[in-house]
Coordinates of C-alpha atoms and ligand atoms in Angstrom, one line a residue:
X23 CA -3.5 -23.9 -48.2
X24 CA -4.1 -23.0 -44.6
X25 CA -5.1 -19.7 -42.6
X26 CA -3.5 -21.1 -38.9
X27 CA -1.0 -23.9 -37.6
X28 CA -3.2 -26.6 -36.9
X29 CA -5.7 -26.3 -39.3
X30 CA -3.7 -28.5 -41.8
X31 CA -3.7 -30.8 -39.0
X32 CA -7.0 -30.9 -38.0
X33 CA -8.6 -30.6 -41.5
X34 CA -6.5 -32.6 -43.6
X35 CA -3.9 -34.5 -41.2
X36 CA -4.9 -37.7 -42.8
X37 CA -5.3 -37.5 -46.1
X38 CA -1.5 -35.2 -46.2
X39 CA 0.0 -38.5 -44.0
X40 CA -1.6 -41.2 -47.3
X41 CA -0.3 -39.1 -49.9
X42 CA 3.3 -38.2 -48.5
X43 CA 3.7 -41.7 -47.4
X44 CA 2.2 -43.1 -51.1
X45 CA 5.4 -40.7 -52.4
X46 CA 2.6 -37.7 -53.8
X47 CA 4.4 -34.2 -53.2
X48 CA 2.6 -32.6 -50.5
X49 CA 3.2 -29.0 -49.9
X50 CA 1.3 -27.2 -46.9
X51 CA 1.6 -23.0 -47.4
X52 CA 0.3 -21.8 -44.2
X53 CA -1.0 -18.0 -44.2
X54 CA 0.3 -16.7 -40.9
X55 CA 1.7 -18.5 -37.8
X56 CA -1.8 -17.5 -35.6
X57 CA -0.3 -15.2 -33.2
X58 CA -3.9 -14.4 -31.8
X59 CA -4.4 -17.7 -30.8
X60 CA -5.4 -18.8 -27.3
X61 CA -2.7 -20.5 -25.2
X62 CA -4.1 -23.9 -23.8
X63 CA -1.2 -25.4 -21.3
X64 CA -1.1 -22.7 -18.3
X65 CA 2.7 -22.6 -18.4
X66 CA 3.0 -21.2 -21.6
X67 CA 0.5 -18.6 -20.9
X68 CA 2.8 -15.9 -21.1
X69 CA 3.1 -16.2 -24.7
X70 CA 0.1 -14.6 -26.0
X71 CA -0.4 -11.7 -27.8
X72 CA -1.1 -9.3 -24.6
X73 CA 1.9 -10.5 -22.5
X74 CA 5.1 -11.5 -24.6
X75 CA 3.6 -11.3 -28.2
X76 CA 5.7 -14.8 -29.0
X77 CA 3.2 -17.5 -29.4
X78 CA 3.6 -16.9 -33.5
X79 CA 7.5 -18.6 -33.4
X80 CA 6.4 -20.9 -30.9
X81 CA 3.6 -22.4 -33.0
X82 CA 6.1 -22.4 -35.9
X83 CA 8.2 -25.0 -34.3
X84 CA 4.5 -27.0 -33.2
X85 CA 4.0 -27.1 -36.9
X86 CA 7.0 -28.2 -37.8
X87 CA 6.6 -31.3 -35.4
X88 CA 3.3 -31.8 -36.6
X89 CA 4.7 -32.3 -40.2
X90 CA 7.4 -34.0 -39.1
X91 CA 4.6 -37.0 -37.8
X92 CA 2.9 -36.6 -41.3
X93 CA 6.0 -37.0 -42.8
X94 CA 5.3 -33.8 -44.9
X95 CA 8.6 -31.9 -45.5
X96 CA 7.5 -28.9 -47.4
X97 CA 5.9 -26.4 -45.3
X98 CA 6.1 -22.9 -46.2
X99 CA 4.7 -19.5 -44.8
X100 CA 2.7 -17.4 -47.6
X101 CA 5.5 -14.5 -48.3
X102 CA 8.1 -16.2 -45.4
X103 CA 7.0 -17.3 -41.8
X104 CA 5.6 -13.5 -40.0
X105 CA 4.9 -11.9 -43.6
X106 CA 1.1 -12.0 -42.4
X107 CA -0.5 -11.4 -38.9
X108 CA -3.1 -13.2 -37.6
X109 CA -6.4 -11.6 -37.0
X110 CA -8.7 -12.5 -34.6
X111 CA -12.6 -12.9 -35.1
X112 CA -14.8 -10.9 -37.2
X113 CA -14.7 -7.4 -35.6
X114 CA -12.0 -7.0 -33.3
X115 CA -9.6 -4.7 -33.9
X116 CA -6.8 -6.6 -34.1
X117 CA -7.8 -7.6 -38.1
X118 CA -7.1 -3.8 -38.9
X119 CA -3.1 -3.9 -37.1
X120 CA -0.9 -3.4 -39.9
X121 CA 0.1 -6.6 -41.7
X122 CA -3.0 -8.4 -41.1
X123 CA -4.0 -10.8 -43.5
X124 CA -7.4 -10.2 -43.4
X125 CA -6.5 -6.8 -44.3
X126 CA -4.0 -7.1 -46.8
X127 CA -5.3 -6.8 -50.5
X128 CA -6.0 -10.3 -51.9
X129 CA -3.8 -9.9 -54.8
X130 CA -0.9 -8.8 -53.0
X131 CA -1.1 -12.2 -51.1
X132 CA -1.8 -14.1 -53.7
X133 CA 1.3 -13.4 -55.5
X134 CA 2.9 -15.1 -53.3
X135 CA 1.2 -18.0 -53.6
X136 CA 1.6 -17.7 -57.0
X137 CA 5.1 -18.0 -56.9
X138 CA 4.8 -21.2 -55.3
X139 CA 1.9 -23.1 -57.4
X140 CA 4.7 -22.2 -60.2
X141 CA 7.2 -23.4 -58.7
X142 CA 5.4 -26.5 -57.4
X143 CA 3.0 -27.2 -60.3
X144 CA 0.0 -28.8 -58.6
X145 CA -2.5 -30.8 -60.0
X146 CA -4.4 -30.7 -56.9
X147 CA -5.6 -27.8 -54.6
X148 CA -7.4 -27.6 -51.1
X149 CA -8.7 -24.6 -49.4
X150 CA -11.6 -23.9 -47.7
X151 CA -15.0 -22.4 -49.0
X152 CA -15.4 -18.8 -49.3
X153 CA -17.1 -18.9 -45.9
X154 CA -13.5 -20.2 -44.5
X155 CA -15.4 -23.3 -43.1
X156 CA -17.0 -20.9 -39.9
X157 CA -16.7 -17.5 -40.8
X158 CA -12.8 -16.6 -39.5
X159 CA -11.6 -13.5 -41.3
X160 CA -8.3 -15.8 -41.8
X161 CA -10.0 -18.8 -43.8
X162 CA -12.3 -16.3 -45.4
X163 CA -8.9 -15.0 -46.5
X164 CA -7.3 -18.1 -47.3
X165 CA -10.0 -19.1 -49.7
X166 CA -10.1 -15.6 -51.4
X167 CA -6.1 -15.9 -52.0
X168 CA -6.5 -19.5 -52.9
X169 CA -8.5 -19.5 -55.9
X170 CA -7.3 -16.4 -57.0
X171 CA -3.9 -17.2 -57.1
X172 CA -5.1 -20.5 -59.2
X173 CA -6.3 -17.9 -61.3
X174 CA -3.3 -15.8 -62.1
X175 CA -1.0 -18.7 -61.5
X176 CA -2.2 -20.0 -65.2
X177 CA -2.5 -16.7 -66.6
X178 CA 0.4 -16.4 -68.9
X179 CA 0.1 -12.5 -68.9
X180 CA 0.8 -12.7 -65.4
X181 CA 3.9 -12.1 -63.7
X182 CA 6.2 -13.8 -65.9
X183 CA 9.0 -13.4 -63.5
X184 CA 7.2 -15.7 -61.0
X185 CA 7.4 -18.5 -62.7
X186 CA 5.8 -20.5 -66.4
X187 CA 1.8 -20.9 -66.2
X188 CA 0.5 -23.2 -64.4
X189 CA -2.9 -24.7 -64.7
X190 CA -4.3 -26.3 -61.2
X191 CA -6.3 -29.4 -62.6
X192 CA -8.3 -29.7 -59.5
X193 CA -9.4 -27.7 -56.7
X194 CA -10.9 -29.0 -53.4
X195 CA -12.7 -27.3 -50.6
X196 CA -12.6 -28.9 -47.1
X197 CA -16.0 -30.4 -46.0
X198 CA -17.8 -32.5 -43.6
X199 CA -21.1 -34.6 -44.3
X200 CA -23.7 -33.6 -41.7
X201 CA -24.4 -36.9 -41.3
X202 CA -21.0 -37.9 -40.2
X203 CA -20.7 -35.0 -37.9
X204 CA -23.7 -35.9 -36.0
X205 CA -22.4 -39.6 -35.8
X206 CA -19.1 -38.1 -34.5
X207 CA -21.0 -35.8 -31.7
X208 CA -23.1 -39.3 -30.3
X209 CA -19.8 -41.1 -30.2
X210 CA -18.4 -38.5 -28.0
X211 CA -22.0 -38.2 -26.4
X212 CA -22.2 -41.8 -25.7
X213 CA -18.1 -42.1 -24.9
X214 CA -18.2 -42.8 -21.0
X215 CA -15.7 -40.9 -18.8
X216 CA -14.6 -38.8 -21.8
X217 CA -13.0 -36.4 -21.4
X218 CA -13.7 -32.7 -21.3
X219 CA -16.1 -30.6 -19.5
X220 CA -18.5 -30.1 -22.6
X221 CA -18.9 -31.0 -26.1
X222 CA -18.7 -28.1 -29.0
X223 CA -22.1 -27.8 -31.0
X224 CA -22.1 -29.3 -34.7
X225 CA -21.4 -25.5 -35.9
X226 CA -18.3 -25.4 -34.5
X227 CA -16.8 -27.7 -36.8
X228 CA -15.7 -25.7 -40.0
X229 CA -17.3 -27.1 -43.3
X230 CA -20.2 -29.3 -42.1
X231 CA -22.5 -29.5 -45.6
X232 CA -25.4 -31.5 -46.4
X233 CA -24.4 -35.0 -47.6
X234 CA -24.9 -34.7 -51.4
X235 CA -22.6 -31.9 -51.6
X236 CA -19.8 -33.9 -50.5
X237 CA -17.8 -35.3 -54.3
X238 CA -14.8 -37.0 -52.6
X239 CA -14.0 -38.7 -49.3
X240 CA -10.5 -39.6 -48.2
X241 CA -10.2 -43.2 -45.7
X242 CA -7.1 -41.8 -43.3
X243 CA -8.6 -44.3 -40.3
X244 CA -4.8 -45.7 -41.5
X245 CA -3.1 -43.0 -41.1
X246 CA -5.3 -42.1 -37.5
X247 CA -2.3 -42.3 -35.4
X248 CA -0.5 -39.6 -37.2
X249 CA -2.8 -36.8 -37.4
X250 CA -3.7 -37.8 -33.4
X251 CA 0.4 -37.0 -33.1
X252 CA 0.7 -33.8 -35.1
X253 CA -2.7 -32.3 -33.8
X254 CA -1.0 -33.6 -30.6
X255 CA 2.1 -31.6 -31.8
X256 CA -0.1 -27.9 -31.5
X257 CA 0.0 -28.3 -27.9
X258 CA -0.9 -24.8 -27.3
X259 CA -4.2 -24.7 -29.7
X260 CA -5.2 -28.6 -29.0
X261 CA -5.9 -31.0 -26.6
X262 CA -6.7 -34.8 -27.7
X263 CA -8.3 -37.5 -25.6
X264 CA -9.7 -41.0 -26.0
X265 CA -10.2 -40.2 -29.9
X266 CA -11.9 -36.8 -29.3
X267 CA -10.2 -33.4 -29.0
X268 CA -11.1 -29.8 -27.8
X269 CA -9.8 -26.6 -28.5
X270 CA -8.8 -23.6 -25.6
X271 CA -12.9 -23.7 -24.9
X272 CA -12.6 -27.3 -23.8
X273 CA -15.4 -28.4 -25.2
X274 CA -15.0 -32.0 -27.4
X275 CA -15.2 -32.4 -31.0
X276 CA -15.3 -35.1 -33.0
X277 CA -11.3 -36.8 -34.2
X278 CA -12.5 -37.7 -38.1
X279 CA -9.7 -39.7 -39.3
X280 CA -12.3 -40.2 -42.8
X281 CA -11.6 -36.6 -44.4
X282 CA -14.1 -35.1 -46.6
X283 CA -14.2 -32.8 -49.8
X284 CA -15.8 -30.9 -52.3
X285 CA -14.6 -31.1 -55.3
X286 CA -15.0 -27.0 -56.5
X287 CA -13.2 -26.7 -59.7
X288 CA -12.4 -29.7 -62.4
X289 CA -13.6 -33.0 -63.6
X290 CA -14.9 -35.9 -60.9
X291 CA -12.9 -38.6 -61.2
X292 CA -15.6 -41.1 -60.2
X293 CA -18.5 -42.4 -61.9
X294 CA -21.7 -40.3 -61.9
X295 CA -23.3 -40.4 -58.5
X296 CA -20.3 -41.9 -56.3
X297 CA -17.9 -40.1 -54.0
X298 CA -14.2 -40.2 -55.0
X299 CA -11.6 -41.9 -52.9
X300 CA -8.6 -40.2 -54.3
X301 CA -8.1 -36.6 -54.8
X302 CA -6.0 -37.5 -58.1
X303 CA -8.8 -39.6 -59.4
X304 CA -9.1 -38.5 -63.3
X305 CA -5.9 -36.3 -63.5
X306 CA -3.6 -37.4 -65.7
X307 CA -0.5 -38.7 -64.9
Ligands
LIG409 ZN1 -7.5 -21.4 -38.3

């Protein structure tokens, strides 16, 4: 469950390439198709949202390549690609346009996902933490209609037009250990040459925690060349070099094909004191 195109990518690009290619059912719901995003490559600048307004159908086809390279094929929009608008940062005025997610009543978007989980019947869950990661009205968002749509989803007094109950057996927020994001920030630090004119500060990565609160860690350095191509793929949001990336601010950011969770809701499935290395670990088959 994703706020943005490119978020999936950037979050969880690895760990979606392992599982679809191990034959796990991965399903991506994206909340809206970021129309307030910055434009990187100057020739499509005339698709943002104060010229032509059409960068939202343009980063539906990125997404769509970028699944294509994780070999994900179900991708859906919460309530059908354009139900939801974009908002932009906390405060502008743009999160108060009609449609906006961020202002849309969390129940009203999480039926939709509803509708989904019951259709799809997970028995694992990723979202972000109720901070969204950084603070983006979007995530926030996201999160909020995440774990409340778990909720109703299993609720059998719920909407039984949407769908049999559905119990989630595992939910997982996206995280990264501090200690690996200050490893990735010397690499890029130490990289010679590389690459863009600055390097982000460690706060600018969404979801960096203290080590012990990270339950479950995901080795995707296998699967490294295919989230490189479908962050590739969101050529207006991302640019990648040498390993690194940068978003419209060009300023680098650690690549981390080792993905990182916390495990929010349900049993570890490792033994007391050690991370996880699969997000099914413990869930029965
Ligand atoms: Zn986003």
């Amino acid at each position: 469950m994703h706020a943005h195109p490119d978020d999936e990518s950037i979050n969880n690009g690895a760990t979606m390439a392992k599982y679809a290619a191990e034959g796990a059912r991965v399903t991506l719901v994206t909340c809206t198709r970021g129309e307030e995003g910055e434009v990187i490559p100057p020739g499509l600048a005339h698709l943002a949202p104060d010229r032509e307004d059409r960068l939202g159908p343009h980063r539906v086809g990125e997404l769509d390549a970028a699944m294509r390279e994780l070999g994900v094929t179900d991708h859906r929009f919460l309530g059908g690609p354009g139900r939801f608008r974009d908002s932009g940062m906390m405060g502008v005025p743009q999160n108060h346009r009609e449609g906006a997610f961020w202002g849309t009543p969390v129940d009203i978007a999480a039926a939709h996902l509803v509708e989904v989980v019951r259709e799809v019947r997970p028995q694992v869950l990723v979202t972000y933490d109720p901070d969204g990661g950084y603070g983006h009205p979007d995530h926030i968002q996201a999160h909020r209609v995440a774990v409340r749509a778990a909720d109703l989803a299993a609720d059998p007094s719920y909407a039984p037009g949407l769908g049999a109950p559905h119990t989630i057996a595992k939910i997982y927020w996206n995280r990264v250990p501090r200690s690996a994001a200050e490893e990735g920030f010397a690499a890029l630090r130490a990289a010679t040459g590389t690459v863009f004119p600055g390097v982000a500060a460690l706060e600018d990565v969404p979801g960096v925690v203290d080590d012990e609160l990270v339950t479950t860690e995901i080795d995707g350095t296998p699967y490294a060349d295919r989230k490189t191509a479908a962050m590739c793929a969101h050529a207006t949001q991302i640019t990648v070099r040498d390993g690194f990336f940068a978003l419209s601010n060009n300023l680098g950011q650690p690549l981390f094909t080792r993905e990182w969770y916390q495990l929010a809701r349900g049993a570890s499935g490792a033994p007391a004191g050690e991370r996880e290395t699969d997000l099914f670990a413990g869930v029965a088959a």
